[in-house]
GROMACS .gro file of C-alpha atoms in nm:
model
  456
    1MET     CA    1   3.735   6.883  -2.921
    2SER     CA    2   3.745   6.737  -2.569
    3VAL     CA    3   3.961   6.883  -2.295
    4LEU     CA    4   4.154   6.556  -2.262
    5ASN     CA    5   4.235   6.536  -2.633
    6PHE     CA    6   4.339   6.900  -2.646
    7SER     CA    7   4.559   6.860  -2.338
    8THR     CA    8   4.721   6.549  -2.482
    9GLN     CA    9   4.790   6.717  -2.814
   10ARG     CA   10   4.945   7.018  -2.639
   11ILE     CA   11   5.174   6.815  -2.413
   12ASN     CA   12   5.272   6.591  -2.705
   13LEU     CA   13   5.372   6.892  -2.914
   14LEU     CA   14   5.567   7.038  -2.621
   15ILE     CA   15   5.752   6.709  -2.566
   16ILE     CA   16   5.848   6.694  -2.934
   17LEU     CA   17   5.954   7.060  -2.944
   18ILE     CA   18   6.157   7.056  -2.622
   19SER     CA   19   6.312   6.719  -2.712
   20THR     CA   20   6.432   6.865  -3.040
   21VAL     CA   21   6.584   7.168  -2.867
   22MET     CA   22   6.749   6.951  -2.600
   23MET     CA   23   6.890   6.718  -2.864
   24VAL     CA   24   7.050   7.011  -3.049
   25VAL     CA   25   7.193   7.145  -2.722
   26VAL     CA   26   7.341   6.808  -2.619
   27LEU     CA   27   7.473   6.756  -2.972
   28ASN     CA   28   7.682   7.071  -2.934
   29LEU     CA   29   7.823   6.994  -2.590
   30PRO     CA   30   8.202   6.949  -2.571
   31PHE     CA   31   8.156   6.591  -2.445
   32LYS     CA   32   7.961   6.311  -2.612
   33ALA     CA   33   7.897   5.940  -2.597
   34LYS     CA   34   8.120   5.732  -2.821
   35PRO     CA   35   7.961   5.758  -3.169
   36PHE     CA   36   7.985   5.384  -3.236
   37GLY     CA   37   8.020   5.247  -2.883
   38ASP     CA   38   8.249   4.945  -2.900
   39ILE     CA   39   8.177   4.933  -3.280
   40THR     CA   40   8.022   4.584  -3.263
   41PHE     CA   41   7.654   4.683  -3.292
   42HIS     CA   42   7.735   4.930  -3.569
   43GLU     CA   43   7.930   4.684  -3.779
   44GLU     CA   44   7.682   4.400  -3.735
   45ALA     CA   45   7.377   4.618  -3.811
   46LYS     CA   46   7.557   4.758  -4.115
   47ASN     CA   47   7.639   4.412  -4.247
   48LEU     CA   48   7.284   4.287  -4.186
   49ALA     CA   49   7.143   4.587  -4.374
   50LEU     CA   50   7.386   4.533  -4.662
   51TYR     CA   51   7.293   4.164  -4.675
   52LEU     CA   52   6.922   4.249  -4.690
   53LYS     CA   53   6.999   4.488  -4.976
   54GLY     CA   54   7.185   4.208  -5.153
   55ASP     CA   55   7.521   4.387  -5.143
   56ILE     CA   56   7.712   4.128  -4.938
   57GLY     CA   57   7.685   3.757  -4.870
   58PHE     CA   58   7.540   3.585  -4.565
   59ASP     CA   59   7.891   3.486  -4.459
   60LYS     CA   60   7.945   3.846  -4.342
   61VAL     CA   61   7.638   3.851  -4.114
   62THR     CA   62   7.706   3.797  -3.744
   63ILE     CA   63   7.531   3.873  -3.414
   64THR     CA   64   7.792   3.816  -3.147
   65LYS     CA   65   7.646   4.012  -2.856
   66ALA     CA   66   7.293   4.119  -2.763
   67PRO     CA   67   7.077   4.091  -3.078
   68GLY     CA   68   6.844   4.378  -2.984
   69PRO     CA   69   7.064   4.672  -3.093
   70VAL     CA   70   7.146   4.499  -3.422
   71ILE     CA   71   6.774   4.452  -3.491
   72PHE     CA   72   6.705   4.811  -3.380
   73TYR     CA   73   6.960   4.988  -3.602
   74THR     CA   74   6.927   4.769  -3.912
   75PRO     CA   75   6.611   4.947  -4.045
   76ALA     CA   76   6.784   5.287  -4.015
   77TYR     CA   77   7.092   5.158  -4.195
   78PHE     CA   78   6.875   4.987  -4.456
   79ALA     CA   79   6.716   5.327  -4.535
   80ALA     CA   80   7.059   5.485  -4.591
   81PRO     CA   81   7.184   5.524  -4.950
   82ALA     CA   82   7.407   5.264  -5.110
   83HIS     CA   83   7.776   5.292  -5.020
   84ALA     CA   84   7.697   5.521  -4.726
   85THR     CA   85   7.998   5.605  -4.509
   86ASP     CA   86   8.010   5.523  -4.139
   87ASN     CA   87   7.943   5.888  -4.056
   88GLN     CA   88   7.636   5.890  -4.282
   89LEU     CA   89   7.510   5.570  -4.119
   90TRP     CA   90   7.567   5.730  -3.778
   91THR     CA   91   7.346   6.022  -3.884
   92TYR     CA   92   7.067   5.787  -3.993
   93GLY     CA   93   7.102   5.590  -3.672
   94VAL     CA   94   7.094   5.898  -3.449
   95VAL     CA   95   6.793   6.049  -3.624
   96PHE     CA   96   6.609   5.719  -3.589
   97THR     CA   97   6.711   5.696  -3.223
   98PHE     CA   98   6.594   6.052  -3.158
   99VAL     CA   99   6.250   5.970  -3.300
  100ILE     CA  100   6.223   5.653  -3.092
  101THR     CA  101   6.345   5.830  -2.776
  102THR     CA  102   6.088   6.105  -2.826
  103ILE     CA  103   5.817   5.842  -2.864
  104SER     CA  104   5.944   5.694  -2.538
  105LEU     CA  105   5.886   6.027  -2.361
  106LEU     CA  106   5.533   6.043  -2.502
  107LEU     CA  107   5.479   5.698  -2.351
  108VAL     CA  108   5.629   5.814  -2.019
  109PHE     CA  109   5.363   6.083  -1.996
  110LYS     CA  110   5.088   5.833  -2.077
  111ILE     CA  111   5.215   5.583  -1.818
  112ALA     CA  112   5.246   5.838  -1.538
  113THR     CA  113   4.907   5.987  -1.622
  114ALA     CA  114   4.742   5.645  -1.619
  115PHE     CA  115   4.880   5.547  -1.278
  116PHE     CA  116   4.885   5.888  -1.111
  117SER     CA  117   4.775   6.212  -1.280
  118LYS     CA  118   4.857   6.437  -1.572
  119GLU     CA  119   5.051   6.661  -1.330
  120VAL     CA  120   5.275   6.368  -1.231
  121GLY     CA  121   5.306   6.285  -1.602
  122LEU     CA  122   5.418   6.642  -1.667
  123LEU     CA  123   5.672   6.627  -1.383
  124SER     CA  124   5.806   6.294  -1.514
  125VAL     CA  125   5.880   6.451  -1.851
  126LEU     CA  126   6.025   6.766  -1.691
  127LEU     CA  127   6.272   6.552  -1.497
  128PHE     CA  128   6.402   6.415  -1.826
  129PHE     CA  129   6.448   6.767  -1.958
  130VAL     CA  130   6.622   6.887  -1.639
  131PHE     CA  131   6.865   6.596  -1.664
  132PRO     CA  132   6.862   6.496  -2.036
  133ILE     CA  133   7.083   6.192  -2.008
  134HIS     CA  134   6.853   6.024  -2.264
  135CYS     CA  135   6.973   6.274  -2.528
  136TYR     CA  136   7.335   6.195  -2.442
  137TYR     CA  137   7.291   5.823  -2.499
  138SER     CA  138   7.092   5.887  -2.817
  139LEU     CA  139   7.408   6.014  -2.985
  140GLY     CA  140   7.577   5.676  -2.999
  141ILE     CA  141   7.508   5.344  -3.168
  142LEU     CA  142   7.456   5.177  -2.833
  143ALA     CA  143   7.220   4.935  -2.658
  144GLU     CA  144   7.097   5.204  -2.417
  145ALA     CA  145   6.843   5.381  -2.640
  146PRO     CA  146   6.664   5.068  -2.769
  147ALA     CA  147   6.656   4.928  -2.414
  148PHE     CA  148   6.513   5.260  -2.291
  149PHE     CA  149   6.236   5.240  -2.552
  150SER     CA  150   6.173   4.875  -2.469
  151LEU     CA  151   6.102   4.950  -2.103
  152ALA     CA  152   5.879   5.246  -2.194
  153LEU     CA  153   5.679   5.012  -2.418
  154ALA     CA  154   5.661   4.746  -2.145
  155LEU     CA  155   5.543   4.989  -1.876
  156TYR     CA  156   5.288   5.136  -2.116
  157GLY     CA  157   5.162   4.783  -2.172
  158TRP     CA  158   5.138   4.729  -1.796
  159SER     CA  159   4.947   5.057  -1.754
  160VAL     CA  160   4.690   4.930  -2.003
  161ALA     CA  161   4.685   4.574  -1.868
  162TYR     CA  162   4.645   4.690  -1.508
  163TYR     CA  163   4.324   4.883  -1.579
  164HIS     CA  164   4.197   4.646  -1.849
  165PRO     CA  165   4.327   4.302  -1.742
  166HIS     CA  166   4.085   4.114  -1.967
  167LYS     CA  167   4.199   4.287  -2.286
  168ILE     CA  168   4.492   4.144  -2.479
  169LYS     CA  169   4.632   4.481  -2.594
  170GLY     CA  170   4.811   4.567  -2.270
  171TRP     CA  171   4.954   4.219  -2.219
  172LEU     CA  172   5.078   4.216  -2.578
  173TRP     CA  173   5.270   4.543  -2.535
  174LEU     CA  174   5.403   4.429  -2.198
  175THR     CA  175   5.530   4.105  -2.352
  176VAL     CA  176   5.689   4.273  -2.654
  177GLY     CA  177   5.846   4.543  -2.436
  178ILE     CA  178   6.007   4.306  -2.185
  179TRP     CA  179   6.112   4.073  -2.465
  180PHE     CA  180   6.290   4.349  -2.657
  181LEU     CA  181   6.438   4.482  -2.332
  182ILE     CA  182   6.601   4.145  -2.270
  183LEU     CA  183   6.723   4.128  -2.630
  184ASN     CA  184   6.900   4.459  -2.569
  185ARG     CA  185   7.002   4.390  -2.211
  186PRO     CA  186   7.005   4.010  -2.159
  187ASN     CA  187   7.090   4.068  -1.791
  188ALA     CA  188   6.737   4.209  -1.746
  189VAL     CA  189   6.618   3.847  -1.762
  190PHE     CA  190   6.612   3.859  -1.379
  191LEU     CA  191   6.290   4.060  -1.418
  192LEU     CA  192   6.113   3.741  -1.529
  193GLY     CA  193   6.211   3.570  -1.205
  194LEU     CA  194   6.090   3.869  -1.004
  195GLY     CA  195   5.759   3.850  -1.191
  196ILE     CA  196   5.712   3.491  -1.074
  197VAL     CA  197   5.805   3.595  -0.718
  198VAL     CA  198   5.546   3.874  -0.731
  199VAL     CA  199   5.277   3.629  -0.837
  200ALA     CA  200   5.375   3.390  -0.557
  201PHE     CA  201   5.359   3.676  -0.306
  202ALA     CA  202   5.018   3.780  -0.439
  203PHE     CA  203   4.891   3.423  -0.397
  204TRP     CA  204   4.964   3.440  -0.024
  205ARG     CA  205   4.906   3.807   0.057
  206ASN     CA  206   4.694   3.970  -0.215
  207LYS     CA  207   4.434   3.734  -0.356
  208SER     CA  208   4.252   3.999  -0.558
  209PHE     CA  209   4.574   4.090  -0.743
  210PHE     CA  210   4.654   3.723  -0.795
  211TRP     CA  211   4.318   3.635  -0.949
  212LEU     CA  212   4.316   3.941  -1.174
  213TYR     CA  213   4.677   3.938  -1.294
  214GLY     CA  214   4.867   3.634  -1.163
  215LYS     CA  215   4.800   3.387  -1.444
  216LYS     CA  216   4.859   3.648  -1.715
  217ILE     CA  217   5.188   3.765  -1.555
  218ILE     CA  218   5.313   3.406  -1.550
  219ILE     CA  219   5.210   3.357  -1.915
  220THR     CA  220   5.388   3.682  -2.004
  221CYS     CA  221   5.709   3.581  -1.825
  222VAL     CA  222   5.713   3.232  -1.975
  223THR     CA  223   5.639   3.367  -2.324
  224VAL     CA  224   5.914   3.627  -2.298
  225GLY     CA  225   6.157   3.363  -2.173
  226LEU     CA  226   6.081   3.130  -2.462
  227LEU     CA  227   6.092   3.406  -2.725
  228GLY     CA  228   6.414   3.545  -2.582
  229PHE     CA  229   6.578   3.203  -2.579
  230ALA     CA  230   6.465   3.142  -2.939
  231VAL     CA  231   6.614   3.469  -3.066
  232LEU     CA  232   6.941   3.418  -2.879
  233GLN     CA  233   6.969   3.070  -3.027
  234LEU     CA  234   6.891   3.210  -3.371
  235ALA     CA  235   7.168   3.467  -3.324
  236LYS     CA  236   7.409   3.186  -3.236
  237THR     CA  237   7.303   2.993  -3.547
  238ILE     CA  238   7.346   3.297  -3.769
  239THR     CA  239   7.693   3.366  -3.632
  240GLY     CA  240   7.805   3.003  -3.623
  241THR     CA  241   8.184   2.987  -3.656
  242LYS     CA  242   8.209   3.317  -3.844
  243ALA     CA  243   8.321   3.502  -3.530
  244GLY     CA  244   8.521   3.399  -3.228
  245GLY     CA  245   8.383   3.392  -2.875
  246SER     CA  246   8.033   3.331  -2.745
  247GLN     CA  247   7.777   3.482  -2.510
  248GLU     CA  248   7.906   3.257  -2.232
  249GLU     CA  249   8.266   3.369  -2.284
  250LEU     CA  250   8.153   3.732  -2.286
  251PHE     CA  251   7.969   3.680  -1.957
  252TYR     CA  252   8.275   3.529  -1.789
  253PHE     CA  253   8.496   3.806  -1.926
  254VAL     CA  254   8.266   4.076  -1.785
  255ALA     CA  255   8.225   3.893  -1.451
  256HIS     CA  256   8.603   3.856  -1.424
  257GLN     CA  257   8.642   4.227  -1.496
  258GLY     CA  258   8.393   4.299  -1.220
  259ARG     CA  259   8.595   4.105  -0.964
  260PHE     CA  260   8.862   4.377  -0.989
  261GLN     CA  261   8.633   4.680  -1.016
  262PHE     CA  262   8.651   4.871  -0.682
  263ARG     CA  263   8.844   4.577  -0.538
  264GLU     CA  264   9.128   4.755  -0.357
  265GLU     CA  265   9.042   5.104  -0.482
  266PRO     CA  266   8.678   5.153  -0.375
  267THR     CA  267   8.690   5.529  -0.438
  268ASP     CA  268   8.843   5.523  -0.787
  269PHE     CA  269   8.544   5.605  -1.010
  270ARG     CA  270   8.742   5.651  -1.329
  271PHE     CA  271   8.624   5.467  -1.638
  272TRP     CA  272   8.765   5.117  -1.680
  273ASP     CA  273   8.997   5.194  -1.969
  274ASN     CA  274   9.369   5.166  -2.034
  275GLU     CA  275   9.386   5.527  -2.152
  276ILE     CA  276   9.206   5.674  -1.851
  277ARG     CA  277   9.335   5.461  -1.565
  278PRO     CA  278   9.655   5.279  -1.666
  279ASP     CA  279   9.802   5.367  -1.325
  280SER     CA  280   9.515   5.202  -1.135
  281LYS     CA  281   9.618   4.912  -0.911
  282ASP     CA  282   9.288   4.730  -0.970
  283TYR     CA  283   9.319   4.773  -1.346
  284GLN     CA  284   9.677   4.649  -1.350
  285ASN     CA  285   9.584   4.347  -1.137
  286TRP     CA  286   9.298   4.270  -1.374
  287VAL     CA  287   9.533   4.272  -1.676
  288ARG     CA  288   9.777   4.054  -1.487
  289SER     CA  289   9.501   3.810  -1.392
  290ILE     CA  290   9.401   3.769  -1.757
  291SER     CA  291   9.756   3.666  -1.841
  292ASP     CA  292   9.762   3.425  -1.549
  293LEU     CA  293   9.435   3.263  -1.654
  294ASP     CA  294   9.552   3.236  -2.014
  295ARG     CA  295   9.861   3.046  -1.897
  296GLN     CA  296   9.643   2.827  -1.678
  297MET     CA  297   9.430   2.730  -1.978
  298ILE     CA  298   9.744   2.625  -2.164
  299THR     CA  299   9.901   2.429  -1.878
  300THR     CA  300   9.583   2.254  -1.760
  301GLY     CA  301   9.409   2.210  -2.093
  302LYS     CA  302   9.086   2.341  -1.943
  303SER     CA  303   8.844   2.554  -2.145
  304HIS     CA  304   8.817   2.931  -2.117
  305ASN     CA  305   8.480   2.911  -1.942
  306GLN     CA  306   8.595   2.646  -1.699
  307VAL     CA  307   8.906   2.836  -1.592
  308TYR     CA  308   8.721   3.165  -1.550
  309GLN     CA  309   8.434   3.002  -1.364
  310GLU     CA  310   8.671   2.840  -1.116
  311PHE     CA  311   8.852   3.170  -1.062
  312LEU     CA  312   8.528   3.359  -0.995
  313LEU     CA  313   8.397   3.109  -0.742
  314ASP     CA  314   8.732   3.076  -0.563
  315ASP     CA  315   8.786   3.452  -0.553
  316ILE     CA  316   8.444   3.520  -0.400
  317ALA     CA  317   8.501   3.252  -0.137
  318GLU     CA  318   8.850   3.381  -0.054
  319HIS     CA  319   8.758   3.750  -0.038
  320PRO     CA  320   8.406   3.784   0.108
  321PHE     CA  321   8.476   4.134   0.245
  322TRP     CA  322   8.590   4.267  -0.092
  323PHE     CA  323   8.294   4.097  -0.260
  324THR     CA  324   8.044   4.258  -0.021
  325ARG     CA  325   8.205   4.601  -0.038
  326GLN     CA  326   8.222   4.584  -0.416
  327PHE     CA  327   7.850   4.504  -0.432
  328PHE     CA  328   7.751   4.821  -0.246
  329VAL     CA  329   8.006   5.045  -0.417
  330LYS     CA  330   7.891   4.923  -0.759
  331SER     CA  331   7.529   4.983  -0.658
  332PHE     CA  332   7.619   5.343  -0.575
  333TYR     CA  333   7.836   5.387  -0.884
  334GLY     CA  334   7.552   5.277  -1.109
  335HIS     CA  335   7.353   5.584  -1.007
  336VAL     CA  336   7.613   5.861  -1.038
  337TYR     CA  337   7.758   6.021  -1.348
  338PHE     CA  338   8.106   6.131  -1.444
  339ILE     CA  339   8.236   6.263  -1.775
  340ASN     CA  340   8.514   6.044  -1.912
  341SER     CA  341   8.533   6.172  -2.269
  342VAL     CA  342   8.720   6.489  -2.166
  343LYS     CA  343   8.992   6.549  -1.907
  344PRO     CA  344   8.898   6.782  -1.618
  345THR     CA  345   9.178   7.023  -1.709
  346GLU     CA  346   9.045   7.046  -2.068
  347PHE     CA  347   8.679   7.093  -1.971
  348LYS     CA  348   8.501   7.394  -2.126
  349LEU     CA  349   8.130   7.466  -2.097
  350GLY     CA  350   8.040   7.835  -2.099
  351PRO     CA  351   8.167   7.992  -1.776
  352LEU     CA  352   8.268   7.651  -1.641
  353GLN     CA  353   8.633   7.605  -1.733
  354GLY     CA  354   8.910   7.368  -1.631
  355ALA     CA  355   8.915   7.128  -1.339
  356MET     CA  356   8.712   7.359  -1.115
  357GLY     CA  357   8.442   7.398  -1.379
  358TYR     CA  358   8.446   7.024  -1.443
  359TRP     CA  359   8.384   6.932  -1.079
  360LEU     CA  360   8.119   7.202  -1.037
  361PHE     CA  361   7.935   7.059  -1.337
  362ILE     CA  362   7.968   6.703  -1.205
  363LEU     CA  363   7.836   6.824  -0.869
  364LEU     CA  364   7.539   6.993  -1.038
  365ILE     CA  365   7.427   6.698  -1.249
  366ASN     CA  366   7.466   6.455  -0.959
  367ALA     CA  367   7.277   6.689  -0.725
  368ILE     CA  368   6.988   6.672  -0.971
  369ASN     CA  369   7.034   6.297  -0.988
  370VAL     CA  370   7.022   6.268  -0.608
  371ILE     CA  371   6.694   6.462  -0.599
  372ILE     CA  372   6.551   6.220  -0.854
  373LEU     CA  373   6.663   5.923  -0.646
  374LEU     CA  374   6.520   6.075  -0.328
  375GLY     CA  375   6.186   6.123  -0.504
  376ALA     CA  376   6.181   5.755  -0.598
  377PHE     CA  377   6.269   5.650  -0.241
  378LEU     CA  378   5.992   5.875  -0.110
  379PHE     CA  379   5.743   5.708  -0.342
  380LEU     CA  380   5.853   5.356  -0.246
  381PHE     CA  381   5.844   5.444   0.125
  382LYS     CA  382   5.494   5.593   0.119
  383GLU     CA  383   5.325   5.371  -0.140
  384LYS     CA  384   5.114   5.101   0.024
  385GLN     CA  385   5.047   4.898  -0.291
  386LEU     CA  386   5.397   4.838  -0.426
  387ILE     CA  387   5.285   4.517  -0.594
  388ARG     CA  388   5.089   4.736  -0.833
  389TYR     CA  389   5.416   4.880  -0.962
  390TRP     CA  390   5.620   4.561  -0.978
  391PRO     CA  391   5.765   4.622  -1.329
  392PHE     CA  392   5.883   4.968  -1.218
  393TRP     CA  393   6.094   4.869  -0.919
  394GLY     CA  394   6.144   4.517  -1.052
  395VAL     CA  395   6.355   4.623  -1.351
  396ILE     CA  396   6.573   4.842  -1.127
  397VAL     CA  397   6.629   4.556  -0.885
  398ALA     CA  398   6.702   4.311  -1.168
  399LEU     CA  399   6.965   4.531  -1.335
  400LEU     CA  400   7.114   4.642  -1.006
  401ILE     CA  401   7.164   4.292  -0.869
  402PHE     CA  402   7.319   4.158  -1.189
  403HIS     CA  403   7.566   4.441  -1.239
  404ALA     CA  404   7.651   4.483  -0.871
  405LEU     CA  405   7.748   4.114  -0.874
  406THR     CA  406   7.944   4.141  -1.200
  407TYR     CA  407   8.059   4.465  -1.364
  408MET     CA  408   7.888   4.804  -1.336
  409GLU     CA  409   7.871   5.116  -1.550
  410PRO     CA  410   7.606   5.389  -1.504
  411ARG     CA  411   7.487   5.334  -1.861
  412TYR     CA  412   7.383   4.980  -1.771
  413MET     CA  413   7.123   5.126  -1.535
  414PHE     CA  414   7.008   5.391  -1.784
  415PRO     CA  415   6.712   5.197  -1.934
  416ALA     CA  416   6.558   5.172  -1.587
  417ARG     CA  417   6.532   5.552  -1.576
  418VAL     CA  418   6.196   5.525  -1.749
  419ALA     CA  419   6.064   5.364  -1.431
  420LEU     CA  420   6.286   5.566  -1.196
  421TYR     CA  421   6.171   5.907  -1.323
  422ILE     CA  422   5.803   5.816  -1.306
  423MET     CA  423   5.835   5.688  -0.950
  424SER     CA  424   6.044   5.992  -0.861
  425ALA     CA  425   5.782   6.229  -1.004
  426ALA     CA  426   5.511   6.053  -0.803
  427GLY     CA  427   5.722   6.089  -0.488
  428LEU     CA  428   5.831   6.449  -0.546
  429TYR     CA  429   5.473   6.554  -0.622
  430LYS     CA  430   5.387   6.469  -0.261
  431ILE     CA  431   5.612   6.757  -0.148
  432GLY     CA  432   5.404   7.072  -0.109
  433PHE     CA  433   5.644   7.319  -0.272
  434ILE     CA  434   5.707   7.098  -0.575
  435LYS     CA  435   5.337   7.024  -0.609
  436ARG     CA  436   5.255   7.397  -0.619
  437VAL     CA  437   5.522   7.463  -0.882
  438VAL     CA  438   5.407   7.174  -1.101
  439ASN     CA  439   5.042   7.278  -1.066
  440PHE     CA  440   5.137   7.631  -1.171
  441ILE     CA  441   5.317   7.504  -1.482
  442ALA     CA  442   5.027   7.269  -1.554
  443LYS     CA  443   4.790   7.565  -1.589
  444PHE     CA  444   4.974   7.665  -1.906
  445VAL     CA  445   4.998   7.312  -2.040
  446PHE     CA  446   4.655   7.171  -1.960
  447PRO     CA  447   4.364   7.403  -2.036
  448SER     CA  448   4.071   7.428  -1.797
  449PRO     CA  449   3.727   7.319  -1.923
  450LYS     CA  450   3.614   7.683  -1.922
  451ALA     CA  451   3.912   7.800  -2.128
  452THR     CA  452   3.869   7.517  -2.376
  453ALA     CA  453   3.500   7.591  -2.418
  454ASN     CA  454   3.585   7.955  -2.498
  455GLU     CA  455   3.849   7.854  -2.750
  456TYR     CA  456   3.623   7.610  -2.932
   0.00000   0.00000   0.00000
């Protein structure tokens, strides 16, 4: 057996083992993601699975939001027994998500190893275990886990395509990965535009990159755009008039919500919810604005989209300072984490109790998060060939711009952590102390040629 194969098998087994332990630990924490999110993906995947089994009619099948999560969870629900309860379906969905998330970590190691080294690959995975936010989001029927897997698949495809640009395998995985990412997070469509910008930049400043990858990147972006549009149109056709609202109405609703997020309360980081922040001035003004716009639709006869569009444009023009400040506050908010499922006074986690324990825990997890961000900044600052890593920073920029302009929650940036952690590991590995620690750990994970020869 070769050293490389043995090393890969060992790290793969370790990733699976540690992932299982971390999942059990997170499962028993006193705070969790909402089991069914906003219930939409769960209900629609359940109905699609029941329709495929022949238990309900097509009139019950709808896809009202992003189609990706519905497609993702349907196979797990299809495998569940007939007449399964919601809790049983949740179990099937979470087990399936755990498997897919673990596969994503295996891909993370492969990606980082391909672009950097097996030590950077090891550090990338260790960062996920130090801050296992991926386990947290795996415990809900949400869009985050399938989007996370989608980006891992896309970056794996790019790692193959970059070193073997004339082989179709890498470009195929890149296309499928970005396509499914957009089906789970339609706002990631900005990545396609950035891809075209990268090719244009390469045409003027990096001819070798352009001739090797430019045409294929354009084909990939165009193909993803067409496939994404086709699936979104298919989802609209399937839903038809069976459910109210549309993707456009949802966009305007979220954008309107974002106009009040951090508007006059830039330091209120509480979750946007009537149970958590009913006393918030921004939240109250948002509720009041909805009523005002509803009356305006009645009095003017204008459509929902037209009224909301006019409000958004007028509000940005009338309040440029708020708009600018909101953009930067949302950008910051998207990269910090707070626990909203439990009140600070009711927090209990080992020796950490009450409000003091809550804020100490929040400080700890965000300190780790800041280190991860600093590692990524260090990589971006020192790397001379950033064009080589365009899907890595590109997906972060795409998601950040969209949500900083509309409405932001940290979970919306979560899928980009596949790229963020790899870049962070590459940056942190440049620091002498961290490099020595990782190299020490690597001795136990990756056998030396001499040791392997003795064992076999």
